Coordinates of C-alpha atoms in Angstrom, one line a residue:
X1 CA -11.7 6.9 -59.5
X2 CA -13.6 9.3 -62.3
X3 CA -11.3 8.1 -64.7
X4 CA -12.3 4.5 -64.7
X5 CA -15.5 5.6 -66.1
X6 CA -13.6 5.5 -69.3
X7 CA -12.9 2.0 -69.6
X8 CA -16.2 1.2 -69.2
X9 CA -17.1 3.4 -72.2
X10 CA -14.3 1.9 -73.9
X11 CA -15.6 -1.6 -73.9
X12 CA -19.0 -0.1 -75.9
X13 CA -17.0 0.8 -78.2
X14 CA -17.7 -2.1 -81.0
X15 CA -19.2 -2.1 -84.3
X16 CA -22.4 -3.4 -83.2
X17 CA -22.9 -0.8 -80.7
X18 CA -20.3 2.3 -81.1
X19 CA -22.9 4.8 -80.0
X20 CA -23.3 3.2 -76.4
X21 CA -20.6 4.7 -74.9
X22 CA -21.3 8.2 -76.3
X23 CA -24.6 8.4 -74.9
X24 CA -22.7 7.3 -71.5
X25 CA -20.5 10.7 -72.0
X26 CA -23.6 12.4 -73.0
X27 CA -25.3 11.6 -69.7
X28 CA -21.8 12.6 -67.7
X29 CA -21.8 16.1 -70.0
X30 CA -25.4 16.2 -68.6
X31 CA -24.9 16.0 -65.2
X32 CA -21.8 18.3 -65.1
X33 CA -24.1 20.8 -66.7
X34 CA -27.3 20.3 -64.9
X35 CA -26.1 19.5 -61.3
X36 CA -24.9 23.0 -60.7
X37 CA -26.7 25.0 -63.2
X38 CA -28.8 27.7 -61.1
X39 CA -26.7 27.3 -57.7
X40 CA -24.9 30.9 -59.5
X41 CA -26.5 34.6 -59.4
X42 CA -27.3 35.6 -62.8
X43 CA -24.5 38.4 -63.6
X44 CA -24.3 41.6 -65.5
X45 CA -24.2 40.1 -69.1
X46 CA -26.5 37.1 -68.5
X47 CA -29.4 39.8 -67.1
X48 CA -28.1 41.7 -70.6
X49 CA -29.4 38.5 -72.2
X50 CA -33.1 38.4 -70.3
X51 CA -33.2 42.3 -71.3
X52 CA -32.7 41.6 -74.8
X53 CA -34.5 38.2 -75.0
X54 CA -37.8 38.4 -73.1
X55 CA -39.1 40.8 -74.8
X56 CA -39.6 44.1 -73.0
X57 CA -36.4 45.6 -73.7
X58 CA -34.9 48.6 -71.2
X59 CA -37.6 50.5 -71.8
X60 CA -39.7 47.6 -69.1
X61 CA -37.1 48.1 -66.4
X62 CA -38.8 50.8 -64.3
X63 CA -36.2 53.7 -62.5
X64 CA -36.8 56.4 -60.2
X65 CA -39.4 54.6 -58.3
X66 CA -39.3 51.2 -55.8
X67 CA -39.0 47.5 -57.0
X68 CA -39.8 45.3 -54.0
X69 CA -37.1 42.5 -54.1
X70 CA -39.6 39.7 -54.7
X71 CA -41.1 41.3 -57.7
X72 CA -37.7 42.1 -59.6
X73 CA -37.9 38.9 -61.6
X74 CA -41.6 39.9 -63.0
X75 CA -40.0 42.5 -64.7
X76 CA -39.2 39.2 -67.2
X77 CA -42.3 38.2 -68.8
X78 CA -41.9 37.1 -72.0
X79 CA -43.1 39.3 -75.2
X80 CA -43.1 37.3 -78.2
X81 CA -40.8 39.7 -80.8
X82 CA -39.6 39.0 -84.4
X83 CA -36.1 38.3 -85.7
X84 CA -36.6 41.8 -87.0
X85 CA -37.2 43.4 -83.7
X86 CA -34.8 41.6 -81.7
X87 CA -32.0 42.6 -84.1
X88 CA -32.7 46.2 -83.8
X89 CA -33.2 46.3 -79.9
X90 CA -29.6 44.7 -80.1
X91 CA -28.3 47.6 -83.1
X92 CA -29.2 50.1 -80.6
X93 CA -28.6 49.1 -77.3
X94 CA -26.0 45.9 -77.3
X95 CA -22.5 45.1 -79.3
X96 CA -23.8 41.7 -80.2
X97 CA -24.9 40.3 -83.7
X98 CA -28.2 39.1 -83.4
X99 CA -28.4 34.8 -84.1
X100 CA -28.4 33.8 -80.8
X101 CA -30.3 36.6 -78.7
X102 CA -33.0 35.1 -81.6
X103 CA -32.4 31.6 -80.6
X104 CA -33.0 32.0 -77.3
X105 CA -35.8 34.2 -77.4
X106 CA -37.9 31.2 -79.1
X107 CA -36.7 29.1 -76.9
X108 CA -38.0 31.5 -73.9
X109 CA -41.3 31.2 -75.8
X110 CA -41.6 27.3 -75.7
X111 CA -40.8 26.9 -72.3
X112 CA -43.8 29.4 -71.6
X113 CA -46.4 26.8 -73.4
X114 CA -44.9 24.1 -71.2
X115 CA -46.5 23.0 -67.5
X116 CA -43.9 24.4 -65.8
X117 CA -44.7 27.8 -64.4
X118 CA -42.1 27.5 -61.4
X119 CA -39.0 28.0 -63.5
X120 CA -36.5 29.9 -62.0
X121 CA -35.3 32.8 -64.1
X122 CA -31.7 31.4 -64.3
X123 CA -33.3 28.0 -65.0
X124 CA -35.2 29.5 -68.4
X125 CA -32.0 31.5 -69.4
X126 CA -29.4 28.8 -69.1
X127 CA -30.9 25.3 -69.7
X128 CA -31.0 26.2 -73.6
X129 CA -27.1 27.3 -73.9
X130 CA -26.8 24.0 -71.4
X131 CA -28.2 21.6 -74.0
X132 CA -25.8 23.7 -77.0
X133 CA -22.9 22.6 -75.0
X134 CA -24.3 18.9 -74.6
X135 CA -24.7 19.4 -78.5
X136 CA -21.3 20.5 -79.1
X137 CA -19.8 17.3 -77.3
X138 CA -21.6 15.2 -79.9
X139 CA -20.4 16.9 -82.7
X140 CA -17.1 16.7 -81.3
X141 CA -17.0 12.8 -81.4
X142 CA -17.7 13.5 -85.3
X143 CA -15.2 15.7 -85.6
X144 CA -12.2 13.5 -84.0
X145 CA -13.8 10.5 -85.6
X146 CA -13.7 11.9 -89.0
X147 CA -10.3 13.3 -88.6
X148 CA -8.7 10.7 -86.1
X149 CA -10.4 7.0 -85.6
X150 CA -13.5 6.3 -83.5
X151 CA -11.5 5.9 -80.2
X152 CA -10.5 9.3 -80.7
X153 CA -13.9 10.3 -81.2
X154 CA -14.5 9.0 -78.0
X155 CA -11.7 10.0 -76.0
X156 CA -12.1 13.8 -77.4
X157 CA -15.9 13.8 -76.5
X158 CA -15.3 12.7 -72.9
X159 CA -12.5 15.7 -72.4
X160 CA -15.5 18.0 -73.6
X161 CA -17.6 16.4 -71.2
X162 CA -15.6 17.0 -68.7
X163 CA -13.6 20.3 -68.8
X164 CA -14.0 22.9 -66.8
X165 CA -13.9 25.4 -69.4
X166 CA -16.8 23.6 -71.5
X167 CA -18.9 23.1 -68.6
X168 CA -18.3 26.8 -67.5
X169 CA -19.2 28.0 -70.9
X170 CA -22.6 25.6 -70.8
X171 CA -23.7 27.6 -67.4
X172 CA -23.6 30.9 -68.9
X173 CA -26.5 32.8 -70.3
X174 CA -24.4 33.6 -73.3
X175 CA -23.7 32.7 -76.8
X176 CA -20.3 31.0 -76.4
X177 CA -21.7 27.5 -76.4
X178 CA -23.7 28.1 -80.1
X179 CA -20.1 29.4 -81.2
X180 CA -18.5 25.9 -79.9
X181 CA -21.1 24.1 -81.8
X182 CA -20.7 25.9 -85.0
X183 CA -17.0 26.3 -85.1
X184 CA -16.9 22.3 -84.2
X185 CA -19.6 22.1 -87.5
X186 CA -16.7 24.0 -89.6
X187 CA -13.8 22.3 -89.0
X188 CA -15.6 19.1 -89.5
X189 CA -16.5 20.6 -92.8
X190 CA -13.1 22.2 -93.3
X191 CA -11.7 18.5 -92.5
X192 CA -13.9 17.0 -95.2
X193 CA -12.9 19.3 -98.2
X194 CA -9.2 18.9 -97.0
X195 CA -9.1 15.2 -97.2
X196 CA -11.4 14.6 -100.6
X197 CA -9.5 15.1 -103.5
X198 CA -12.7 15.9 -105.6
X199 CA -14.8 18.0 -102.8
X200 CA -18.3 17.5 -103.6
X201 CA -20.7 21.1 -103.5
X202 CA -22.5 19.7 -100.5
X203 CA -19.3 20.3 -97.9
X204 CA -18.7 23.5 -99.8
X205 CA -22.3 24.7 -99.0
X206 CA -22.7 23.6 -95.4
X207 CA -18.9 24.8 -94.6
X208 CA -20.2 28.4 -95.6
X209 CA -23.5 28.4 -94.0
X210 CA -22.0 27.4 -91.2
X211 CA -19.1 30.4 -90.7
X212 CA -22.1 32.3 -91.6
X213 CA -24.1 31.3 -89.1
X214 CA -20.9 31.7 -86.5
X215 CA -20.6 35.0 -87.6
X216 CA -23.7 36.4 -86.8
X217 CA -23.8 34.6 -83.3
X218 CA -20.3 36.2 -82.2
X219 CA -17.5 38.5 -83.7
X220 CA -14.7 36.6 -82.7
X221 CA -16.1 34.0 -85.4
X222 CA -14.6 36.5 -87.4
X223 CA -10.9 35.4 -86.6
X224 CA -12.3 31.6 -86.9
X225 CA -13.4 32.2 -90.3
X226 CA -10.1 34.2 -91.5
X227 CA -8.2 31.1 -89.6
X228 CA -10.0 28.5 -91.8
X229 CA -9.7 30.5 -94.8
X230 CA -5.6 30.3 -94.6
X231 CA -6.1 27.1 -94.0
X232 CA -8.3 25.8 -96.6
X233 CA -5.8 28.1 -98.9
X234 CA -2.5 26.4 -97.9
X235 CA -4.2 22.8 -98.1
X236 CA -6.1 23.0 -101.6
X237 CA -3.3 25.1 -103.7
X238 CA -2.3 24.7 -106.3
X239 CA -5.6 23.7 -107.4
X240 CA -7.0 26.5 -109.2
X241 CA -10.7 24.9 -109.2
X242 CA -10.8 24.3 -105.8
X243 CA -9.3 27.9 -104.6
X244 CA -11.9 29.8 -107.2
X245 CA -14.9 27.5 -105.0
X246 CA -12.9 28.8 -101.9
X247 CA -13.3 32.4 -103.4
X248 CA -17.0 32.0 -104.1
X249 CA -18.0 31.1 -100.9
X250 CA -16.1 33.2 -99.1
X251 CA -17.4 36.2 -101.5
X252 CA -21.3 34.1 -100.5
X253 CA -20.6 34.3 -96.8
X254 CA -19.5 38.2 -97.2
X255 CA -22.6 38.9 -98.9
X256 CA -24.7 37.2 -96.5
X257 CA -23.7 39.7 -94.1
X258 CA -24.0 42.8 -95.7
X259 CA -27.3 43.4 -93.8
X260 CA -26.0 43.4 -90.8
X261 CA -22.8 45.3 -91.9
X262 CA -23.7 49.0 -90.9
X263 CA -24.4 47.5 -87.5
X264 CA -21.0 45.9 -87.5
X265 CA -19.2 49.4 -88.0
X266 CA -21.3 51.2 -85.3
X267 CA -20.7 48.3 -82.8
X268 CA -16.5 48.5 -83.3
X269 CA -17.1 52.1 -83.3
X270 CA -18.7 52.2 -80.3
X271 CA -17.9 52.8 -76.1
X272 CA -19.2 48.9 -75.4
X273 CA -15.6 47.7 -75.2
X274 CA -14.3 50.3 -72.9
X275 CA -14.8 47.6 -69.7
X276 CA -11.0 46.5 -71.0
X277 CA -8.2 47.6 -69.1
X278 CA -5.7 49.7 -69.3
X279 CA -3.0 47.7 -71.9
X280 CA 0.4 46.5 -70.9
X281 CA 3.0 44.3 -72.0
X282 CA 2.9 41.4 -70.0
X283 CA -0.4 40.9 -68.7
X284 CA -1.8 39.5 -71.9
X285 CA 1.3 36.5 -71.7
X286 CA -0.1 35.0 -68.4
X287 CA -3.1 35.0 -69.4
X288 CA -3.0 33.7 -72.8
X289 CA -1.2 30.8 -70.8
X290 CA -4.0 30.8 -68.3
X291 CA -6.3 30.8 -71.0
X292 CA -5.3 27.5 -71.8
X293 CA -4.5 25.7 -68.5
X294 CA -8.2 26.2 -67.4
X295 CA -9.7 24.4 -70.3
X296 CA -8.7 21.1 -68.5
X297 CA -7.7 21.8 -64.8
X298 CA -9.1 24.6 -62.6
X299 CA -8.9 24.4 -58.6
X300 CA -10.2 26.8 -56.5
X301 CA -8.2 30.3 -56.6
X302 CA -10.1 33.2 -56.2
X303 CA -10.9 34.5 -53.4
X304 CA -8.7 31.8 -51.4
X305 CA -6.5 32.3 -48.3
X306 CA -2.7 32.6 -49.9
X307 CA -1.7 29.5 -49.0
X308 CA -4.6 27.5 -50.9
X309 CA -4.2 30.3 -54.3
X310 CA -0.3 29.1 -54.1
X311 CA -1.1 25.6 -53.1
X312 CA -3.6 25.4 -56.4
X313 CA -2.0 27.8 -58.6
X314 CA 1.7 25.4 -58.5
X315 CA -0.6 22.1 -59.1
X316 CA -2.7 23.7 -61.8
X317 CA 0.8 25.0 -63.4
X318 CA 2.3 21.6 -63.0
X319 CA -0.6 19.4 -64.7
X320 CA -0.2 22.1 -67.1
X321 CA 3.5 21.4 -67.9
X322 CA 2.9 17.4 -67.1
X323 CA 0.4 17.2 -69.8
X324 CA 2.4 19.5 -72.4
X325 CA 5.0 16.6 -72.3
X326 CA 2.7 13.5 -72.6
X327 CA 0.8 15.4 -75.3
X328 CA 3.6 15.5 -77.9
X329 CA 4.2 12.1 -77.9
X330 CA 1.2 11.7 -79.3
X331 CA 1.1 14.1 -81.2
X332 CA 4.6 13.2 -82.9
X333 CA 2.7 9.8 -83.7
X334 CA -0.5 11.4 -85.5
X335 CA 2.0 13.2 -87.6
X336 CA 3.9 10.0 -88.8
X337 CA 0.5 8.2 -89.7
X338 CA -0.5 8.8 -93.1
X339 CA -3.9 8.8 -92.4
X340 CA -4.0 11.2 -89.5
X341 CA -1.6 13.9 -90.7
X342 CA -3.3 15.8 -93.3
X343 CA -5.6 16.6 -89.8
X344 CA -2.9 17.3 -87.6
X345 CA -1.5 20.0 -89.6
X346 CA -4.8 21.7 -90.5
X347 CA -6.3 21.7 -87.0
X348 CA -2.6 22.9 -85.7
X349 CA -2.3 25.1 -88.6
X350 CA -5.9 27.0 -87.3
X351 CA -4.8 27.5 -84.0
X352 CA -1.7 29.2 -85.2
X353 CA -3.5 31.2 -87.2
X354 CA -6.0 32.4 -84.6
X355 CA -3.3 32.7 -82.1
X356 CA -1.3 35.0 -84.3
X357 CA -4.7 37.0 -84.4
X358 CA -5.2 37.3 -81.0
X359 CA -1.1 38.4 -80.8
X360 CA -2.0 41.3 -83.6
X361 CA -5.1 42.5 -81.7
X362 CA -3.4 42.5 -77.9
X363 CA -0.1 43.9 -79.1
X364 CA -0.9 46.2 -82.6
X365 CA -4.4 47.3 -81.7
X366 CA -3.7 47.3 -78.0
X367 CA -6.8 45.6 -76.6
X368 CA -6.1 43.0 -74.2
X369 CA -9.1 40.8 -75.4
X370 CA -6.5 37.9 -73.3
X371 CA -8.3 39.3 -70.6
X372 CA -11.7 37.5 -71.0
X373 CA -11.3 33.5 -70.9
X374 CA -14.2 33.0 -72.6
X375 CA -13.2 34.3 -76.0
X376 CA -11.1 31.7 -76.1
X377 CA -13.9 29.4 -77.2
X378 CA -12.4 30.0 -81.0
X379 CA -9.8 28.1 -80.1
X380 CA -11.5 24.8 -78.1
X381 CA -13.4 22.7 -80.3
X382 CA -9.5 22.5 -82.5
X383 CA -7.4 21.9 -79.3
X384 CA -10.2 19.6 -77.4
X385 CA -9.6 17.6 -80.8
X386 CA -6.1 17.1 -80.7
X387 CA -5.8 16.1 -77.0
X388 CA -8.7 13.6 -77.5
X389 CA -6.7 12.3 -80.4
X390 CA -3.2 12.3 -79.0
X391 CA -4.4 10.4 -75.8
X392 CA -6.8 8.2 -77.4
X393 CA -3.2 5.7 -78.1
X394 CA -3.2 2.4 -75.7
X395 CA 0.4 3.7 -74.2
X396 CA -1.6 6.9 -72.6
X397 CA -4.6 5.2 -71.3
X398 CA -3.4 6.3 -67.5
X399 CA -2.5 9.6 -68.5
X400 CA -5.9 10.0 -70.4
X401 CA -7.4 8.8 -67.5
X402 CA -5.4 11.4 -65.2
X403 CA -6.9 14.1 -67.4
X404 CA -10.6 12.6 -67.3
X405 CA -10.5 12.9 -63.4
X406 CA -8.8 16.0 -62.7
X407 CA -11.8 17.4 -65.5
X408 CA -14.6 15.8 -63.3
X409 CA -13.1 17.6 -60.0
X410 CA -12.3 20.8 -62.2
X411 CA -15.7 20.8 -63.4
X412 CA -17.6 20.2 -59.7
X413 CA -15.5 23.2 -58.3
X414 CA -16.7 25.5 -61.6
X415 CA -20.1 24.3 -60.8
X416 CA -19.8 25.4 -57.0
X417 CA -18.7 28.7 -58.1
X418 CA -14.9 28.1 -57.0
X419 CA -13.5 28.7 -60.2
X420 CA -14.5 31.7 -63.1
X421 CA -16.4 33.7 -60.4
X422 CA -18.3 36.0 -61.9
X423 CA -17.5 39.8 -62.6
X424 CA -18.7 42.1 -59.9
X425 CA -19.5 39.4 -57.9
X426 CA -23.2 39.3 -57.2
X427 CA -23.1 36.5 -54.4
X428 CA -21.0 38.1 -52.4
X429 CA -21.8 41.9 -52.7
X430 CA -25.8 40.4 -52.2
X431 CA -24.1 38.6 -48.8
X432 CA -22.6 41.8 -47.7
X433 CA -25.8 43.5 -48.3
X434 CA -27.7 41.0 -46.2
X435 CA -24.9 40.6 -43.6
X436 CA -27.4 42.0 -40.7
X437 CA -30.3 40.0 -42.1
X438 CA -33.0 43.1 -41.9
X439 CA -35.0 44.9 -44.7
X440 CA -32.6 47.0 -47.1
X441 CA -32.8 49.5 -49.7
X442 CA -30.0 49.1 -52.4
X443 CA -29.9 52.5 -54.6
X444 CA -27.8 51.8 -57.7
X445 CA -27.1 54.9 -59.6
X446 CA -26.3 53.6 -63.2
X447 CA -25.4 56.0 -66.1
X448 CA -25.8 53.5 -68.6
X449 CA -27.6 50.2 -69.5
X450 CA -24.6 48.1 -68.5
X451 CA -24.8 49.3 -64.7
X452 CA -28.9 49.3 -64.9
X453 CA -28.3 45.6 -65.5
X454 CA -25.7 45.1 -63.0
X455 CA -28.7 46.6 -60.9
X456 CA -30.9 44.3 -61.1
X457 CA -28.0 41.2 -60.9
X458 CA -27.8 42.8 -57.2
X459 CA -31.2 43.0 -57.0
X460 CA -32.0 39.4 -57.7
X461 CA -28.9 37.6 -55.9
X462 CA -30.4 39.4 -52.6
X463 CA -33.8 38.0 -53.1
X464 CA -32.4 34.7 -53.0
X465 CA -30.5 35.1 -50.0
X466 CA -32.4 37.3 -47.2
X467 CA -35.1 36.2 -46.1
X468 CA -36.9 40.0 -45.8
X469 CA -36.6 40.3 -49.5
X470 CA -40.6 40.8 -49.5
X471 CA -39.9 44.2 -47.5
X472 CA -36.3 45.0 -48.8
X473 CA -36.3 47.0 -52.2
X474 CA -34.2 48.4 -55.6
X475 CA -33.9 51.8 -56.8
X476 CA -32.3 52.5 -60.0
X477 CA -31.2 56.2 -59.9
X478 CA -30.0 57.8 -63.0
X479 CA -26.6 59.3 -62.1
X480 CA -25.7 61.0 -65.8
X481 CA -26.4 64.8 -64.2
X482 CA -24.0 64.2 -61.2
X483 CA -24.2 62.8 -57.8
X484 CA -25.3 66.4 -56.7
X485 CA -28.2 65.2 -58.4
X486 CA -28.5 61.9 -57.2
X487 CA -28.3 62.9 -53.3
X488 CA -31.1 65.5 -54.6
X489 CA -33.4 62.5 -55.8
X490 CA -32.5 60.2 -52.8
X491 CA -33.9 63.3 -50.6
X492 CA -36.9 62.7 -52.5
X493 CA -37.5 59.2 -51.6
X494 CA -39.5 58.0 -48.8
X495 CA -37.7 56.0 -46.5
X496 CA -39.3 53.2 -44.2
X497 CA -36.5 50.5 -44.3
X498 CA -33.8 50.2 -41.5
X499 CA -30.7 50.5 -43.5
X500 CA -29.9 51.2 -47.0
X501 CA -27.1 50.8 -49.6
X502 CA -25.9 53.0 -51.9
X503 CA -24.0 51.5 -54.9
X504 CA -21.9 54.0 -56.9
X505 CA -20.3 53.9 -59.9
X506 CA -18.7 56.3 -61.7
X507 CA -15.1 57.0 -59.9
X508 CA -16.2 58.1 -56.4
X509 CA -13.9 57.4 -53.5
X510 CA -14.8 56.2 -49.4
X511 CA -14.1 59.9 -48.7
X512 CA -16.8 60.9 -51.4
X513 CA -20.0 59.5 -49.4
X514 CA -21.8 61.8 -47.5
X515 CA -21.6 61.5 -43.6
X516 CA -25.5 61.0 -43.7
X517 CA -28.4 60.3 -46.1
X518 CA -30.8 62.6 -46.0
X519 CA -34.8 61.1 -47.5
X520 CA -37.8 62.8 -47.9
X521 CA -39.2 61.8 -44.5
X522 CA -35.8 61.1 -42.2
X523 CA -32.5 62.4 -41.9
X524 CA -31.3 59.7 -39.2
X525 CA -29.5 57.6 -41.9
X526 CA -26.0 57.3 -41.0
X527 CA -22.9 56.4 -42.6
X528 CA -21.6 53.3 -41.2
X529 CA -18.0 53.3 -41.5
X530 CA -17.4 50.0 -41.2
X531 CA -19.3 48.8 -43.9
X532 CA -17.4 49.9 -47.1
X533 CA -16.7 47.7 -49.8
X534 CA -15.5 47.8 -53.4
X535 CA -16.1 44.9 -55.8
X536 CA -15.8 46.7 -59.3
X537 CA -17.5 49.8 -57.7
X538 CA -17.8 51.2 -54.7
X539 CA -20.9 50.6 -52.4
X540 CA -21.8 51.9 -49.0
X541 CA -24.2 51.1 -46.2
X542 CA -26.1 53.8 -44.1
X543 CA -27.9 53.0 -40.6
X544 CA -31.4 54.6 -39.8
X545 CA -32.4 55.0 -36.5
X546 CA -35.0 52.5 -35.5

């Protein structure tokens, strides 16, 4: 059904018009995007982003004190802030490099001289990485098209359109999308130098901006960058002219970011990366391999009945496996054609590179970075190219059509928050916090700015749900002398609210609660046993006599 929306493109495919049908994909990457793009709480790392980008920094998230529900998203009013500014906010108090956190904090600034004061917060934070990964399918089409034929163009900008993993990426309040559109921008580059014998300066020029640019939007660009670098090597030896213009521009793109390089060693230096489990031997394997089966097929899994996780884990596994054997067909061919191979071999030739990376890092360094899915957005743009290119042959219309629809489904059940649920889940813990639909007060104890955030994640996802949100509240308790402490604060507070929550990181147990909460004006706070939970960390409600 979905997939017959391809041979419609198909036909605008013609030298009077071969931009029709890419506006068609544009306007199906669009409404994948769009459709679903605030229907998800803002998590942890996106309400990192609103820290960082609004303006106000940590130092505007009041603690110790009362934050009715309904005003916890007026702690976001924008500040304008330079480039300067921003970058140090992010030196001190992030592990990020600064390009994007810029990018979006001027685009935060537009939208605030436009008539639309009603914008959600979610709506402001993610429309602009939204459009980036609307972008990036365009620049795919030039990538394919330039290393491949115009079909393939075509065929490798619809699977952007449609995959799951794209469109998951394009909903987040995160930089991954910028990295998809400048690693895309490389290899195109990359694929230009590669096939001209006589590379003029221009390619050299933007192909070094470009990693630049890359590399101060996301580390990982890092491994892109060394992965192009091989590449370029291998492809333009033994031509000494063309390897000392390689040198030079990797030697310009080093110096570019020696500003930022101090930062760099106090970020790997830093605790920021200590969210990554404990490492073992054969975790990383599945999900390297799950890594890839969700960038075009993901059915609901997470947080299934058993029969539905085994029921969509076996199809997802399959298509998988189905596709693996359809793809090297045409893949063989792309080979065998003159004009497509000196492609083929440098787009493979990067992903084995980056994969051998990603091998050295798990197994050597022992940090199971296989974990996150979406630092696998190094390798997309490179693999989204060769699928588009291997199916775009006449003989695997159907089974390009197959892939287009399954994608569309995929994509609708990432939108609908079926698929890449977030961490900590803020919908469902906000849910559990609203389950007797009465005024609350959520304490979150937080030791650091991580947990602050994850705060205030809770915070908002409860507004939206409960209907008392103008009399529930937030309290952000600093927890870094001890939870004899925090009970000692919480005895502080004065209590008016029938329940409350207590969220507690930090390794305490069911057993570690206290049988009652004692506040400032009550003591009647009980523990009620039956509502424990533990998403991440533990959280407990307490019942106050009405």
């Amino acid at each position: 059904m979905f997939g017959s929306l391809f041979v419609k493109l198909s036909h605008y495919v013609n030298i009077k018009g071969k931009y029709k049908g890419l506006v068609l994909i544009l306007l199906l990457a669009t409404g994948l995007r769009l459709f679903t793009l605030v229907k998800k709480d803002l998590w942890i790392d996106e309400i990192i982003t609103a820290i960082l980008t609004f303006g106000q920094g940590y130092q505007g998230i009041p603690t110790e004190e009362l934050i009715p529900l309904d005003q916890i998203s007026l702690l976001f009013q924008y500040q304008q802030q330079s480039y300067s500014e921003i970058a140090h906010a992010l030196a001190e108090t992030s592990s990020h490099p600064p390009l994007f956190f810029y990018l979006i904090h001027q685009w935060l600034g537009w939208l605030q001289e436009l008539p639309f004061p009603d914008l959600s917060l979610a709506t402001q934070l993610r429309l602009f990485p939204a459009i980036l990964g609307i972008i990036a399918v365009i620049l795919l089409y030039h990538l394919n098209q330039e290393s491949f034929s115009q079909r393939a163009g075509i065929v490798g900008a619809t699977l952007m359109a449609v995959s799951p993993f794209a469109v998951y990426l394009s909903q987040e309040a995160r930089q991954y999308t910028l990295g998809l559109i400048l690693i895309t921008s490389a290899l195109f580059f990359l694929i230009k130098l590669i096939k001209q014998s006589q590379s003029t300066g221009i390619y050299w020029l933007l192909w070094g901006v470009t990693n630049s640019l890359g590399i101060y939007t996301h580390y990982f660009f890092l491994l892109s960058f060394l992965a192009q670098i091989v590449t370029l090597f291998i492809f333009l030896y033994p031509s000494k002219t063309r390897l000392m213009t390689l040198g030079g521009v990797i030697i310009g793109v080093g110096l570019s970011y020696l500003p930022w390089l101090p930062t760099v060693v106090d970020h790997f230096s830093s605790s920021t990366t200590d969210w990554l489990p404990e490492f073992d031997w054969l975790s990383p394997i599945y999900q390297l391999l799950l890594g890839g089966i969700v960038m075009v097929v993901t059915l609901p899994v997470e947080q299934q009945p058993l029969l539905i996780q085994i029921l969509s884990g076996i199809f997802m596994l399959g298509f998988w496996g189905w596709l693996v054997y359809h793809f090297r067909f045409g893949y063989q061919q792309l080979r065998r054609d003159t004009d497509t191979k000196k492609a083929t071999l440098a787009l493979s030739l990067y992903l084995v590179i980056l994969f051998v990376q990603f091998i050295l890092i798990i197994y050597v360094l022992q940090r199971n970075i296989a974990i996150a899915p979406r630092y696998n957005y190094v390798f997309y743009p490179a693999i989204c190219a060769l699928l588009g290119a291997s199916f775009s042959f006449p003989e695997k219309r159907k089974v390009m059509l197959t892939l287009i629809s399954v994608g569309i489904i995929s994509s609708i059940f990432v939108g609908f928050n079926l698929f890449f649920i977030k961490p900590y889940q803020p919908e469902l813990t906000a849910k559990r916090f609203n389950q007797h639909s009465e005024p609350t007060l959520v304490i979150m104890n937080y030791r650091n700015q991580a947990e602050l955030a994850l705060g205030l994640s809770y915070g908002l996802a409860l507004d939206r749900q409960s209907e008392e949100s103008s009399n529930s509240a937030l309290m952000l308790l600093d927890r870094s002398e001890g939870y004899s402490r925090v009970w000692e604060k919480i005895s502080q507070i004065e209590m008016n609210l029938p329940s409350s929550w207590v969220v507690a990181p930090g390794g305490l147990t069911e057993k570690d609660f206290p049988d009652q909460l004692k506040f400032a004006n009550r003591n009647d706070c009980k523990r009620d046993r039956a509502a424990y939970y533990r998403i991440g960390f533990p959280y407990q409600r307490y019942q106050c006599q009405q």
